[in-house]
XYZ file of C-alpha atoms in Angstrom:
589
model
C 17.462 6.899 -8.386
C 15.470 5.601 -11.362
C 17.365 5.495 -14.616
C 16.551 6.557 -18.169
C 13.979 8.879 -19.706
C 11.155 6.584 -18.670
C 12.253 6.999 -15.079
C 11.693 10.730 -15.294
C 8.207 10.056 -16.573
C 7.455 7.731 -13.726
C 8.905 9.817 -10.928
C 6.450 12.649 -11.430
C 3.507 10.443 -12.358
C 0.025 10.340 -10.893
C -0.525 13.055 -8.333
C -3.392 13.267 -5.895
C -6.797 12.068 -7.024
C -9.271 14.597 -8.273
C -11.942 15.691 -5.847
C -14.339 16.780 -8.597
C -16.757 13.958 -7.991
C -18.416 15.257 -4.866
C -17.386 15.213 -1.246
C -17.622 12.318 1.149
C -18.265 14.115 4.400
C -18.763 12.378 7.690
C -21.189 15.111 8.707
C -24.923 14.460 8.453
C -26.399 14.990 5.004
C -28.206 18.164 6.088
C -24.971 19.615 7.509
C -26.657 20.169 10.882
C -25.369 18.666 14.065
C -27.229 15.516 15.098
C -29.600 15.717 18.009
C -27.364 13.401 19.991
C -24.014 11.778 19.298
C -24.150 8.031 19.460
C -22.067 6.163 21.947
C -20.243 3.177 20.541
C -21.403 -0.196 21.822
C -18.308 -2.283 21.106
C -18.995 -5.846 20.068
C -16.733 -8.820 20.602
C -14.877 -9.509 17.358
C -14.659 -13.187 16.524
C -10.887 -13.376 16.051
C -8.148 -15.563 17.627
C -5.740 -12.666 18.329
C -5.885 -9.632 20.662
C -8.391 -7.055 19.405
C -6.361 -3.994 20.338
C -3.363 -5.292 18.363
C -5.391 -6.175 15.271
C -6.828 -4.423 12.249
C -9.887 -6.325 11.022
C -10.846 -5.963 7.362
C -14.293 -6.899 6.079
C -13.958 -8.382 2.647
C -15.388 -10.662 -0.010
C -16.622 -14.237 0.169
C -13.587 -16.538 0.281
C -13.491 -20.004 -1.237
C -9.741 -20.814 -1.336
C -7.902 -21.301 1.966
C -4.999 -23.693 1.397
C -3.302 -22.338 -1.718
C -1.451 -19.104 -2.512
C -0.294 -19.811 -6.053
C -1.465 -16.802 -8.070
C -0.366 -18.283 -11.403
C -3.262 -20.722 -11.763
C -7.077 -20.436 -11.692
C -8.429 -20.448 -8.136
C -4.872 -20.827 -6.907
C -4.966 -17.970 -4.428
C -7.701 -16.171 -2.474
C -8.484 -12.701 -3.782
C -8.461 -9.782 -1.354
C -7.479 -12.000 1.560
C -4.391 -10.102 2.678
C -1.881 -11.831 0.435
C -1.090 -8.291 -0.687
C 0.441 -7.594 2.736
C 3.082 -10.253 2.162
C 3.988 -9.574 -1.466
C 6.104 -6.697 -2.725
C 6.978 -5.239 -6.139
C 10.214 -3.819 -7.437
C 8.613 -0.365 -7.357
C 5.481 1.237 -5.886
C 3.648 3.972 -7.767
C 1.014 5.741 -5.691
C -2.065 7.041 -7.466
C -2.797 9.074 -4.343
C 0.469 11.023 -4.155
C 2.277 10.527 -7.446
C 5.294 9.171 -5.556
C 7.421 6.477 -7.131
C 9.028 4.337 -4.409
C 11.919 2.028 -5.279
C 11.395 -1.080 -3.159
C 12.820 -4.509 -3.915
C 14.823 -2.767 -6.633
C 16.697 0.482 -6.154
C 16.733 1.540 -9.809
C 16.179 0.589 -13.442
C 18.076 1.961 -16.424
C 17.666 1.486 -20.185
C 20.321 1.666 -22.844
C 19.928 4.302 -25.569
C 17.746 2.257 -27.928
C 15.640 0.568 -25.199
C 16.826 -2.911 -26.126
C 18.376 -3.512 -22.713
C 17.252 -2.640 -19.201
C 19.226 -3.131 -15.993
C 17.566 -3.619 -12.607
C 19.499 -3.143 -9.373
C 18.138 -4.950 -6.305
C 18.362 -3.781 -2.716
C 21.094 -5.877 -1.063
C 19.092 -5.916 2.199
C 16.079 -7.664 0.622
C 15.283 -11.186 1.741
C 12.363 -13.594 1.712
C 10.378 -14.237 4.873
C 12.250 -17.517 5.366
C 15.497 -15.529 5.601
C 16.924 -16.441 2.182
C 18.309 -13.532 0.133
C 16.143 -11.992 -2.583
C 17.776 -10.653 -5.711
C 18.641 -10.881 -9.377
C 18.671 -14.690 -9.516
C 15.046 -14.810 -8.340
C 14.148 -12.193 -10.942
C 15.776 -14.180 -13.737
C 14.197 -17.436 -12.594
C 10.716 -15.890 -12.530
C 10.927 -14.191 -15.927
C 12.495 -17.126 -17.734
C 9.911 -19.508 -16.266
C 6.931 -17.360 -17.222
C 8.357 -16.438 -20.615
C 7.901 -19.985 -21.856
C 4.684 -20.785 -19.986
C 1.672 -19.068 -21.597
C -0.520 -21.479 -19.599
C 0.366 -19.551 -16.422
C -1.106 -16.182 -15.439
C 1.441 -13.564 -16.464
C 3.218 -16.059 -18.680
C 4.051 -15.875 -22.380
C 2.685 -12.744 -24.008
C 4.867 -9.674 -23.594
C 7.654 -11.647 -21.922
C 8.025 -13.991 -24.872
C 7.679 -11.072 -27.266
C 10.455 -8.998 -25.679
C 12.804 -11.110 -23.560
C 15.794 -12.676 -25.265
C 17.915 -13.432 -22.213
C 18.758 -12.180 -18.727
C 22.294 -11.810 -17.426
C 23.112 -11.774 -13.711
C 26.618 -10.316 -13.332
C 26.241 -10.117 -9.537
C 23.571 -11.023 -6.939
C 21.964 -7.555 -7.091
C 22.068 -6.917 -10.868
C 19.793 -8.282 -13.587
C 20.304 -7.189 -17.208
C 17.376 -7.961 -19.513
C 18.409 -8.378 -23.153
C 15.430 -7.712 -25.408
C 14.436 -8.926 -28.843
C 13.194 -5.459 -29.803
C 12.910 -2.006 -28.194
C 10.719 -2.095 -25.099
C 10.698 1.237 -23.246
C 7.771 0.079 -21.084
C 9.184 -3.265 -19.992
C 9.718 -2.010 -16.430
C 5.950 -1.426 -16.128
C 5.665 -5.160 -15.476
C 7.270 -4.711 -12.065
C 5.533 -1.569 -10.805
C 2.687 -1.836 -8.327
C 0.381 0.845 -9.738
C -3.129 -0.587 -9.962
C -3.537 -3.053 -7.052
C -0.271 -4.870 -7.732
C 2.338 -5.334 -10.475
C 1.570 -7.439 -13.574
C 4.418 -9.726 -12.509
C 5.543 -10.712 -9.026
C 8.956 -12.156 -8.265
C 9.097 -15.740 -6.957
C 11.776 -17.260 -4.717
C 13.861 -19.581 -6.882
C 14.855 -21.780 -3.955
C 11.181 -22.592 -3.303
C 9.792 -22.902 -6.824
C 12.636 -24.395 -8.863
C 11.758 -27.960 -7.877
C 7.968 -27.486 -8.048
C 5.342 -27.932 -10.734
C 3.877 -24.386 -10.946
C 0.474 -25.762 -11.970
C 0.166 -27.826 -8.790
C 2.276 -26.189 -6.078
C 0.159 -24.478 -3.407
C 2.860 -22.242 -1.862
C 1.281 -22.747 1.547
C 2.314 -20.968 3.703
C 3.405 -18.378 1.142
C 7.086 -17.454 1.055
C 7.089 -13.768 0.131
C 8.958 -10.683 1.300
C 6.372 -8.305 2.798
C 5.965 -7.009 6.360
C 3.350 -9.656 7.234
C 3.445 -13.442 7.212
C 0.482 -15.791 7.213
C -0.319 -16.944 10.757
C -3.381 -19.030 9.939
C -6.246 -19.484 7.505
C -9.479 -20.515 9.191
C -11.891 -22.011 6.699
C -14.971 -22.313 8.924
C -14.707 -18.637 9.878
C -13.715 -17.538 6.366
C -10.777 -15.743 7.882
C -7.088 -15.111 7.217
C -4.811 -13.947 10.029
C -1.565 -12.205 9.092
C 1.149 -11.519 11.676
C 3.855 -8.891 11.631
C 7.192 -10.382 10.576
C 9.775 -9.453 13.232
C 12.554 -10.049 10.702
C 11.072 -7.906 7.919
C 13.950 -6.713 5.738
C 12.808 -3.110 5.117
C 11.721 -2.106 8.623
C 13.825 1.064 8.517
C 11.550 2.362 5.734
C 8.279 0.762 6.842
C 7.366 -0.252 10.370
C 3.750 -1.396 10.256
C 1.842 -0.712 13.476
C -0.745 -3.507 13.896
C 0.699 -6.788 15.123
C -2.043 -8.622 13.264
C -4.255 -7.953 10.266
C -7.343 -10.116 9.919
C -9.242 -10.408 6.644
C -12.678 -11.901 7.091
C -15.713 -12.418 4.892
C -18.587 -10.241 6.049
C -22.215 -11.209 6.300
C -24.101 -11.269 3.011
C -26.871 -9.413 4.843
C -25.958 -5.742 4.519
C -27.816 -4.761 7.689
C -25.882 -7.339 9.688
C -22.549 -6.399 8.108
C -23.211 -2.722 8.825
C -24.093 -3.503 12.445
C -20.744 -5.296 12.832
C -18.984 -2.121 11.647
C -21.066 0.036 13.994
C -20.062 -2.230 16.895
C -16.382 -1.810 15.875
C -16.034 -5.502 15.094
C -14.389 -4.354 11.859
C -11.954 -1.507 11.332
C -12.134 -1.430 7.541
C -15.095 -2.050 5.253
C -18.159 -4.064 6.269
C -20.468 -1.146 5.458
C -21.910 0.259 2.231
C -22.785 3.857 1.361
C -26.515 3.734 2.293
C -25.685 2.337 5.735
C -22.744 4.719 6.143
C -25.102 7.599 5.408
C -27.413 6.349 8.163
C -24.486 6.287 10.593
C -23.511 9.847 9.684
C -27.045 11.136 10.057
C -27.420 9.606 13.511
C -24.154 11.072 14.792
C -21.991 7.957 14.797
C -18.588 9.350 15.866
C -16.125 6.722 14.647
C -16.743 6.669 10.870
C -14.185 7.989 8.390
C -15.202 7.943 4.730
C -12.448 8.500 2.194
C -12.951 9.353 -1.447
C -10.793 7.737 -4.101
C -11.418 7.603 -7.821
C -10.766 4.187 -9.247
C -8.164 4.157 -12.074
C -10.793 2.555 -14.299
C -13.654 4.805 -15.466
C -16.955 3.062 -16.170
C -17.124 2.548 -19.931
C -19.153 1.095 -22.763
C -17.157 -1.313 -24.931
C -18.588 -1.190 -28.472
C -18.161 -4.137 -30.822
C -16.617 -2.842 -34.053
C -16.784 -6.098 -36.033
C -18.742 -5.745 -39.302
C -20.488 -9.043 -38.596
C -22.354 -7.327 -35.741
C -24.104 -4.964 -38.133
C -24.860 -1.319 -37.408
C -22.666 -1.112 -34.291
C -19.627 -1.349 -36.577
C -20.460 2.116 -37.997
C -18.640 5.017 -36.264
C -21.759 7.149 -36.756
C -23.755 4.565 -34.800
C -21.215 4.664 -32.014
C -21.448 8.459 -31.931
C -25.252 8.164 -31.828
C -24.880 5.938 -28.770
C -22.506 8.504 -27.286
C -25.128 11.246 -27.683
C -27.620 9.019 -25.814
C -25.447 8.860 -22.703
C -26.622 11.301 -20.039
C -23.352 11.359 -18.130
C -24.371 14.111 -15.716
C -27.466 12.181 -14.653
C -25.532 8.928 -14.354
C -22.778 10.534 -12.272
C -25.106 12.388 -9.930
C -27.963 9.978 -9.398
C -27.226 6.551 -10.887
C -23.803 5.796 -9.440
C -24.058 5.166 -5.668
C -21.949 8.235 -4.871
C -21.627 11.486 -6.880
C -18.929 11.299 -9.574
C -18.031 13.467 -12.585
C -18.566 12.537 -16.238
C -15.635 11.156 -18.217
C -14.437 11.808 -21.742
C -10.882 10.521 -21.767
C -10.345 6.770 -21.304
C -8.367 7.245 -18.096
C -8.890 8.388 -14.532
C -8.972 12.106 -13.761
C -5.760 12.194 -11.762
C -4.022 15.564 -12.285
C -0.845 14.089 -13.714
C -2.859 12.179 -16.302
C -3.518 15.657 -17.677
C -0.329 15.326 -19.729
C -2.142 12.847 -22.001
C -5.125 15.166 -22.579
C -5.734 17.489 -25.519
C -8.474 19.983 -24.725
C -8.640 21.201 -28.315
C -9.520 17.708 -29.493
C -11.916 17.180 -26.593
C -13.800 20.337 -27.582
C -13.749 19.392 -31.251
C -15.279 15.996 -30.443
C -17.474 17.170 -27.632
C -19.221 14.550 -25.520
C -22.744 15.716 -24.750
C -26.182 14.301 -24.082
C -28.000 15.245 -27.278
C -30.764 12.895 -28.505
C -31.446 15.200 -31.475
C -27.903 14.693 -32.789
C -28.275 10.959 -32.182
C -31.492 10.954 -34.228
C -29.824 12.823 -37.097
C -27.013 10.266 -37.292
C -29.415 7.355 -37.026
C -31.561 8.735 -39.822
C -28.444 8.697 -42.023
C -27.305 5.143 -41.355
C -30.450 3.340 -40.164
C -33.544 5.170 -41.452
C -36.988 4.014 -40.391
C -39.137 1.874 -42.668
C -42.861 2.272 -43.191
C -43.544 0.479 -39.921
C -41.330 2.884 -37.999
C -38.511 0.365 -37.485
C -34.925 1.439 -38.035
C -33.257 -0.635 -40.743
C -29.607 -1.289 -41.547
C -28.709 -3.136 -44.739
C -32.203 -4.568 -44.958
C -32.438 -5.744 -41.348
C -34.156 -4.288 -38.294
C -31.626 -3.123 -35.745
C -31.626 -4.421 -32.199
C -28.604 -4.073 -29.945
C -27.469 -6.580 -27.327
C -26.086 -5.025 -24.144
C -24.313 -7.211 -21.578
C -22.704 -6.468 -18.227
C -20.957 -8.462 -15.497
C -22.802 -6.318 -12.952
C -25.767 -7.773 -11.025
C -29.108 -6.116 -11.673
C -28.695 -3.974 -8.558
C -25.164 -2.921 -9.558
C -23.955 0.387 -10.929
C -22.857 -0.847 -14.348
C -26.258 -2.447 -14.916
C -27.986 0.797 -13.913
C -25.807 2.778 -16.351
C -26.660 0.361 -19.150
C -30.346 0.581 -18.296
C -30.278 4.387 -18.606
C -28.649 4.014 -22.028
C -31.195 1.382 -23.080
C -34.049 3.752 -22.176
C -32.550 6.632 -24.153
C -31.822 4.419 -27.158
C -35.460 3.333 -27.235
C -36.522 6.979 -27.427
C -34.536 7.445 -30.659
C -35.848 4.220 -32.183
C -33.089 1.772 -31.245
C -34.398 -1.249 -29.335
C -31.908 -3.058 -27.112
C -31.817 -6.034 -24.786
C -29.887 -5.862 -21.522
C -28.585 -8.880 -19.660
C -26.636 -9.287 -16.468
C -24.294 -12.256 -16.862
C -22.362 -14.175 -14.231
C -18.608 -13.678 -14.305
C -17.489 -16.689 -16.337
C -20.492 -16.488 -18.703
C -19.935 -12.785 -19.245
C -16.209 -13.224 -19.806
C -16.764 -15.885 -22.441
C -19.232 -13.762 -24.429
C -17.080 -10.655 -24.026
C -13.874 -12.370 -25.135
C -15.643 -14.064 -28.061
C -17.194 -10.805 -29.252
C -20.759 -12.026 -28.814
C -22.185 -8.658 -27.776
C -22.857 -5.179 -29.202
C -22.323 -3.082 -26.065
C -20.630 -4.129 -22.841
C -21.128 -1.993 -19.735
C -18.107 -2.419 -17.485
C -14.766 -0.657 -16.898
C -11.370 0.081 -18.431
C -8.437 2.417 -18.013
C -4.680 2.829 -18.184
C -2.119 1.935 -15.563
C 0.779 4.112 -16.734
C 0.246 5.715 -20.170
C -2.299 5.581 -23.065
C -0.247 3.315 -25.293
C -1.023 0.471 -22.877
C -4.646 0.832 -23.932
C -4.009 1.567 -27.592
C -1.641 -1.360 -28.087
C -4.443 -3.760 -27.165
C -6.621 -2.349 -29.967
C -4.321 -2.961 -32.928
C -5.423 -5.077 -35.886
C -2.804 -7.756 -35.310
C -4.667 -8.670 -32.115
C -8.015 -8.970 -33.909
C -9.898 -12.245 -33.623
C -13.103 -12.958 -35.551
C -16.343 -13.059 -33.591
C -16.653 -16.459 -31.940
C -12.935 -16.817 -31.226
C -11.467 -15.923 -27.817
C -9.678 -12.569 -27.865
C -7.522 -13.660 -24.892
C -7.784 -10.258 -23.262
C -6.691 -8.288 -26.343
C -8.784 -6.202 -28.749
C -12.085 -7.327 -27.281
C -13.569 -4.494 -29.378
C -12.644 -6.170 -32.694
C -11.380 -2.727 -33.737
C -9.280 -2.307 -36.884
C -7.775 0.900 -38.242
C -4.498 0.748 -40.225
C -3.543 4.359 -39.403
C -4.117 3.712 -35.708
C -1.994 0.538 -35.976
C 0.883 2.515 -37.460
C 0.777 5.148 -34.725
C 0.582 2.571 -31.940
C 3.520 0.682 -33.414
C 5.646 3.847 -33.309
C 4.519 4.720 -29.787
C 5.494 1.259 -28.584
C 9.162 2.064 -29.255
C 9.135 5.494 -27.596
C 9.400 6.772 -24.072
C 5.905 8.309 -23.611
C 7.493 11.467 -22.164
C 9.775 12.025 -25.148
C 9.147 14.988 -27.490
C 8.538 12.562 -30.355
C 5.711 10.810 -28.506
C 3.315 13.707 -27.836
C 2.270 14.341 -31.488
C 1.675 10.614 -31.945
C -0.331 10.410 -28.736
C -2.501 13.288 -29.991
C -2.987 11.583 -33.357
C -4.036 8.362 -31.658
C -6.393 10.268 -29.366
C -8.054 11.973 -32.341
C -8.627 8.645 -34.078
C -10.105 7.362 -30.821
C -12.523 10.306 -30.714
C -13.428 9.828 -34.375
C -14.080 6.096 -34.180
C -15.163 5.691 -30.516
C -14.462 1.984 -30.110
C -15.050 2.540 -26.395
C -17.078 5.191 -24.568
C -15.924 6.583 -21.261
C -18.997 7.329 -19.157
C -18.099 8.432 -15.625
C -15.174 8.516 -13.264
C -15.612 5.835 -10.633
C -15.912 6.722 -6.976
C -15.291 3.957 -4.476
C -15.380 5.381 -0.958
C -13.477 3.490 1.710
C -14.866 3.228 5.239
C -12.696 3.192 8.359
C -13.575 2.905 12.043
C -11.563 5.019 14.505
C -12.502 3.105 17.672
C -9.295 1.064 17.838
C -7.075 2.776 15.240
C -6.602 6.406 14.182
C -4.732 8.134 11.374
C -6.603 6.605 8.434
C -6.285 8.367 5.060
C -8.927 11.072 4.592
C -10.045 13.406 1.829
C -7.919 16.124 3.440
C -4.909 13.871 3.945
C -4.916 11.239 1.207
C -1.394 10.107 1.962
C -1.902 6.735 0.265
C -4.414 4.774 -1.795
C -6.998 3.708 0.812
C -8.092 0.446 -0.840
C -7.360 -2.537 1.386
C -6.957 -5.045 -1.467
C -4.090 -3.061 -3.048
C -0.461 -3.724 -2.136
C -0.182 -0.041 -1.165
C -2.295 -0.710 1.934
C 0.872 -1.626 3.835
C 1.728 2.083 3.891
C -1.622 2.814 5.548
C -0.781 0.166 8.134
C 2.537 1.935 8.676
C 0.822 5.258 9.316
C -2.107 4.451 11.631
C -1.751 4.395 15.422
C -3.632 2.525 18.170
C -6.110 4.605 20.153
C -5.565 2.608 23.345
C -9.078 1.183 23.249
C -9.232 -2.363 24.623
C -11.557 -4.994 23.280
C -14.396 -6.381 25.395
C -13.550 -9.323 27.602
């Protein structure tokens, strides 16, 4: 069992995803039967292992092939199947709401949340056969605690961890510097993977963590790396016959191959149609073509991303009019969320008001009375009224704020053909209609991140959300994390938001179990301040359909049976691999 009040909160958390964003049906768009059902012309997959024993995943462009050290920049390939070999202490499924103890069997806090005890499964071992337990946990946390130069290092660990005691091989007792009722969040795989992964002490204790490649990776999951093939941009993972938790999870495919797909969407889609890939390798326009022509082997599965698409608004006074809450509300009234959700985003999705995904068990954080009081609506007339108050037009028809013409700078990490860019472009058009000119720029990842972190923007069109509860979001917005424009925010308070009352509420929430009776009034107070000030605007829920091919494997998650998060780059994908079954189809000779 999971211990403490926080455990009760987690056990019931995050039930099945909402289906309010439209249906992903594998029937033709006109709901009529196709004239003829296509036969599948199976292509020869370019893999070094038997096709009928392999799941092939079409993924991103890989550049790293010889390193699996996730603590350093470019130290590990993203979305390459590493997730199949790594495991958290606990899994939390956004699809089912189930909390699965995994490497650990329980956690339990003391009464004032200054101490938390983790119990490890005595069966757990690394894929080299060495035992996995409390000593590895202590080694990992104490290493990262004092290494802010490493991903996951410093920060919250240094802020909370005083010491860790290991009274026996399966017990780790974390002694904290101050109450930390959310400390266990660090070890829960909720969004993609946990904030912190446990490292094997016997491998890492003699290594420089900034240089060690961890190749092949020593982890604990049901798959081990068989080979990485650079010239084919491919990673081959093989089922570990000695996997420690086989009684709970017996994955079916002997091999899982992650491979970069063609940059040409037509070619990538053709590879899916020829069953050269089981997962991915097709986008929604091409999937729609397959449905409409009667392709029989396509399964499309809806899943709302935990991060709604949002507009980050720069609240720093040095940015001018955007620092005014009335200006931010004027921007809010210029957002046509219904239009964006139905016709701008690639698949139909519902509008968003709360800064979290619309999973039913997130409903506990909502307050419909406040949502109605601060109603989000597309209303250019209300936007104009607010603008006339704070930035009236001069004789030339230009809106002025403190003697200067206003002109907003909108940035996005999305390419110009991406959804976030399209959302921003809709907003830009509506702002122009109410007399607010804006520039919009798509920026490459590192360029965007630098401007975003340094506060060199007015509006940023991207994404945000919570992993477990709202205080995770609110705590990043407190004044103590403020940095002046031009200085790197280091991932915190990128909004440059400051509100002393909000700070006080967040500080109290940080010491409370979010499910406790004392927390709800504070959560409502924080939510009302959020609605009043709007440092960030939720725009739409985010639909990311997953595409599966049933030629070689059946039993994929569907809208009707969403038994697990369907995303192949999340650690939870191992449970999909434990559920599917081979169809008996053999690959071409």
